[in-house]
Amino acid sequence: MKWSIIRVGIVAMFMGMATIVLGMTDDDREQRRAERHQRKLQQYKSGWNRLIPKYQNVQYAGSMGLLSLGVGWDYGRKKQWETEIMFGLIPRFSSNKAKVTFTLKQNYAPWEVSLGGKWWLEPLVTGLYMNTVLSDDFWVKEPEKYPNNYYKFSTRVRFHIFTGQRIAFDLGPHSPFRRITAFYELSTCDLYIISSATNKYVRTWDILSLSFGVKLHIL
């Protein structure tokens, strides 16, 4: 008896599904196809939208050039993670030509504090970045003209760590930018850390670099 009831239920279910499918008009099928296409298109656009930079930034000093310009992306549940790419300029000074640097930077800003009104403070920002000079005058691997292990480090690539703070102001809806942020950073690099660890005459303040910058938030 129970099996008969189950069998009747299964047959009724399949008949109902067949009725729904057969009852669909060409317009219904076309509408469903259009909806599926729209969903796929939206997912495609959403994926590409993630590549649009969220802000522009300008930074003075920081061992990445006298002045550096770049763009960045913030992400995470609280937008606490940031990735930046920057190009900097090293003026001629004593060399025969100016040089360009490239920097890949990862920031972490765990929280922000409201100062009232449209003002915000990010009391702790930290991170690391890799910087390279785009010039053949510098090298990653020691040239053959030098004795083996004469230079035990690369002159082209430096790895840095930093910490700093930011203060931000939310702009009005008619401004081309959502927010403007000013910041400072104290940084050092791998070579300076090694020098400090192996040379007792190198003080902590000798290996730190101070830099300043501004971020213009678009999104």
Coordinates of N, CA and C in Angstrom, one line a residue, residues 65-162:
G65 N 61.8 56.6 -4.5 CA 61.9 57.8 -5.4 C 61.6 59.1 -4.7
L66 N 62.0 60.2 -5.3 CA 61.7 61.4 -4.7 C 60.2 61.6 -4.6
L67 N 59.5 61.3 -5.7 CA 58.0 61.4 -5.7 C 57.5 60.2 -6.5
S68 N 56.4 59.6 -6.0 CA 55.8 58.4 -6.6 C 54.4 58.6 -6.8
L69 N 53.8 58.1 -7.9 CA 52.4 58.2 -8.2 C 51.9 56.7 -8.4
G70 N 50.7 56.5 -8.0 CA 50.1 55.2 -8.2 C 48.6 55.1 -8.0
V71 N 48.2 53.8 -8.1 CA 46.7 53.5 -7.9 C 46.7 52.4 -6.9
G72 N 45.5 52.2 -6.3 CA 45.3 51.1 -5.3 C 43.9 50.6 -5.2
W73 N 43.8 49.4 -4.6 CA 42.6 48.7 -4.4 C 42.4 48.4 -2.9
D74 N 41.3 48.6 -2.4 CA 41.0 48.2 -1.0 C 39.9 47.1 -1.0
Y75 N 40.1 46.2 -0.1 CA 39.2 45.0 -0.1 C 39.2 44.4 1.3
G76 N 38.4 43.4 1.5 CA 38.2 42.8 2.8 C 36.9 43.2 3.4
R77 N 36.4 42.6 4.5 CA 35.1 42.9 5.1 C 35.0 44.3 5.5
K78 N 36.1 44.8 6.1 CA 36.1 46.2 6.5 C 37.1 47.1 5.7
K79 N 37.4 46.6 4.4 CA 38.3 47.4 3.6 C 39.6 47.6 4.2
Q80 N 40.0 46.6 5.0 CA 41.3 46.8 5.8 C 42.5 46.4 5.0
W81 N 42.4 45.7 3.9 CA 43.5 45.4 3.1 C 43.6 46.3 1.8
E82 N 44.8 46.6 1.5 CA 45.0 47.5 0.3 C 46.2 46.9 -0.5
T83 N 46.1 47.0 -1.8 CA 47.2 46.7 -2.7 C 47.5 47.8 -3.6
E84 N 48.7 48.3 -3.8 CA 49.0 49.4 -4.6 C 50.2 49.1 -5.5
I85 N 50.1 49.8 -6.7 CA 51.3 49.8 -7.6 C 51.6 51.2 -7.9
M86 N 52.9 51.5 -7.8 CA 53.4 52.9 -7.9 C 54.6 53.0 -8.8
F87 N 54.8 54.1 -9.5 CA 56.0 54.4 -10.2 C 56.6 55.7 -9.6
G88 N 57.9 55.7 -9.4 CA 58.5 56.8 -8.8 C 59.6 57.4 -9.7
L89 N 60.1 58.5 -9.3 CA 61.2 59.2 -10.0 C 62.4 59.5 -9.1
I90 N 63.5 59.1 -9.6 CA 64.8 59.4 -8.9 C 65.5 60.5 -9.8
P91 N 65.6 61.7 -9.3 CA 66.2 62.8 -10.1 C 67.7 62.5 -10.4
R92 N 68.3 63.2 -11.3 CA 69.6 62.9 -11.7 C 70.6 63.0 -10.6
F93 N 70.6 64.1 -9.8 CA 71.6 64.3 -8.7 C 73.0 64.1 -9.3
S94 N 73.7 63.2 -8.8 CA 75.1 63.0 -9.2 C 75.2 62.0 -10.4
S95 N 74.1 61.3 -10.8 CA 74.2 60.4 -11.9 C 73.9 61.1 -13.2
N96 N 74.1 60.4 -14.3 CA 74.0 61.0 -15.6 C 72.6 61.1 -16.1
K97 N 71.7 60.4 -15.5 CA 70.3 60.5 -15.9 C 69.3 60.2 -14.8
A98 N 68.1 60.6 -14.9 CA 67.1 60.3 -13.9 C 66.7 58.8 -14.1
K99 N 66.1 58.3 -13.1 CA 65.7 56.8 -13.1 C 64.3 56.7 -12.6
V100 N 63.6 55.6 -13.0 CA 62.2 55.3 -12.7 C 62.2 54.1 -11.8
T101 N 61.4 54.1 -10.8 CA 61.2 53.0 -9.9 C 59.8 52.4 -10.0
F102 N 59.7 51.1 -9.7 CA 58.4 50.5 -9.6 C 58.2 49.8 -8.2
T103 N 57.1 50.1 -7.6 CA 56.8 49.6 -6.3 C 55.5 48.8 -6.2
L104 N 55.5 47.6 -5.6 CA 54.3 46.8 -5.3 C 54.2 46.8 -3.8
K105 N 53.0 47.3 -3.3 CA 52.9 47.6 -1.9 C 51.6 46.9 -1.4
Q106 N 51.7 46.4 -0.2 CA 50.6 45.8 0.5 C 50.4 46.4 1.9
N107 N 49.2 47.0 2.1 CA 48.9 47.7 3.3 C 47.9 47.0 4.2
Y108 N 47.9 47.2 5.5 CA 46.9 46.7 6.4 C 46.5 47.8 7.4
A109 N 45.2 48.2 7.3 CA 44.7 49.2 8.2 C 43.5 48.6 9.0
P110 N 43.8 48.0 10.2 CA 42.7 47.2 10.9 C 41.5 48.0 11.3
W111 N 41.6 49.3 11.6 CA 40.4 50.0 12.0 C 40.5 51.5 11.7
E112 N 39.4 52.2 11.8 CA 39.4 53.7 11.7 C 38.5 54.2 12.8
V113 N 38.8 55.4 13.3 CA 38.1 56.0 14.4 C 37.5 57.3 14.0
S114 N 36.2 57.5 14.3 CA 35.6 58.8 13.9 C 36.0 59.9 14.8
L115 N 36.4 61.0 14.2 CA 36.8 62.2 14.9 C 35.7 63.2 15.0
G116 N 34.5 62.9 14.5 CA 33.4 63.8 14.5 C 33.3 64.4 13.1
G117 N 32.0 64.7 12.7 CA 31.8 65.3 11.4 C 32.2 64.3 10.3
K118 N 33.0 64.8 9.4 CA 33.5 64.0 8.3 C 35.0 63.6 8.4
W119 N 35.5 63.8 9.6 CA 36.9 63.4 9.8 C 37.1 62.0 10.4
W120 N 38.1 61.3 9.9 CA 38.4 60.0 10.4 C 39.9 59.8 10.6
L121 N 40.2 59.0 11.6 CA 41.6 58.7 11.9 C 41.9 57.2 11.8
E122 N 42.9 56.8 11.1 CA 43.4 55.5 11.1 C 44.6 55.4 11.9
P123 N 44.5 55.0 13.2 CA 45.7 55.1 14.2 C 46.8 54.2 13.9
L124 N 46.6 53.1 13.1 CA 47.6 52.2 12.8 C 47.5 51.7 11.4
V125 N 48.5 51.9 10.6 CA 48.6 51.3 9.3 C 50.0 50.7 9.2
T126 N 50.1 49.5 8.7 CA 51.3 48.8 8.6 C 51.3 48.0 7.3
G127 N 52.5 47.5 6.9 CA 52.6 46.7 5.7 C 54.0 46.5 5.2
L128 N 54.1 46.1 3.9 CA 55.4 45.8 3.3 C 55.3 46.2 1.8
Y129 N 56.5 46.4 1.2 CA 56.5 46.7 -0.2 C 57.8 46.3 -0.8
M130 N 57.7 46.0 -2.1 CA 58.9 45.6 -2.9 C 59.2 46.7 -3.9
N131 N 60.4 47.2 -3.9 CA 60.7 48.3 -4.8 C 61.9 47.9 -5.7
T132 N 61.8 48.3 -7.0 CA 62.9 48.0 -7.9 C 63.2 49.2 -8.8
V133 N 64.5 49.4 -9.2 CA 64.9 50.5 -10.0 C 64.9 50.0 -11.5
L134 N 64.2 50.6 -12.4 CA 64.1 50.2 -13.8 C 65.3 50.8 -14.5
S135 N 66.4 50.2 -14.3 CA 67.7 50.7 -14.9 C 68.7 49.5 -15.0
D136 N 69.4 49.5 -16.1 CA 70.5 48.5 -16.3 C 71.7 48.8 -15.4
D137 N 71.7 49.9 -14.8 CA 72.8 50.2 -13.9 C 72.8 49.4 -12.6
F138 N 71.6 48.8 -12.3 CA 71.5 48.0 -11.1 C 71.2 46.5 -11.5
W139 N 71.4 45.6 -10.6 CA 71.3 44.2 -11.0 C 70.7 43.4 -9.8
V140 N 70.1 42.3 -10.2 CA 69.5 41.4 -9.3 C 70.5 40.3 -8.9
K141 N 71.2 39.8 -9.9 CA 72.3 38.8 -9.7 C 73.6 39.4 -9.9
E142 N 74.5 39.1 -9.0 CA 75.9 39.7 -9.1 C 76.6 39.5 -10.4
P143 N 77.0 40.5 -11.1 CA 77.7 40.4 -12.4 C 79.0 39.6 -12.3
E144 N 79.3 38.9 -13.4 CA 80.5 38.1 -13.4 C 81.8 38.8 -13.2
K145 N 81.8 40.1 -13.4 CA 83.0 40.9 -13.3 C 83.5 41.1 -11.8
Y146 N 82.6 40.8 -10.9 CA 82.9 40.8 -9.5 C 83.3 39.5 -8.9
P147 N 84.2 39.4 -8.0 CA 84.6 38.1 -7.4 C 83.3 37.5 -6.7
N148 N 83.4 36.2 -6.6 CA 82.2 35.4 -6.1 C 81.9 35.9 -4.7
N149 N 80.6 36.3 -4.5 CA 80.1 36.8 -3.2 C 80.7 38.1 -2.8
Y150 N 81.2 38.9 -3.7 CA 81.7 40.2 -3.4 C 80.6 41.1 -2.9
Y151 N 79.5 41.0 -3.7 CA 78.2 41.7 -3.2 C 77.3 40.6 -2.8
K152 N 76.8 40.6 -1.6 CA 75.9 39.5 -1.2 C 74.4 39.9 -1.2
F153 N 74.2 41.0 -1.9 CA 72.8 41.5 -2.0 C 72.5 42.1 -3.4
S154 N 71.3 42.2 -3.7 CA 70.9 42.8 -5.0 C 70.9 44.3 -4.9
T155 N 71.3 45.0 -5.9 CA 71.3 46.4 -5.9 C 70.0 46.9 -6.6
R156 N 69.2 46.1 -7.2 CA 68.0 46.5 -7.9 C 66.7 46.3 -7.1
V157 N 66.7 45.3 -6.3 CA 65.4 45.0 -5.6 C 65.6 45.2 -4.1
R158 N 64.7 45.9 -3.4 CA 64.7 46.1 -2.0 C 63.3 45.7 -1.4
F159 N 63.3 45.1 -0.3 CA 62.1 44.8 0.4 C 62.0 45.6 1.7
H160 N 60.8 46.3 1.9 CA 60.6 47.2 3.0 C 59.5 46.8 3.9
I161 N 59.5 47.2 5.1 CA 58.4 47.2 6.0 C 58.1 48.6 6.5
F162 N 56.9 48.9 6.9 CA 56.6 50.2 7.4 C 55.4 50.2 8.4

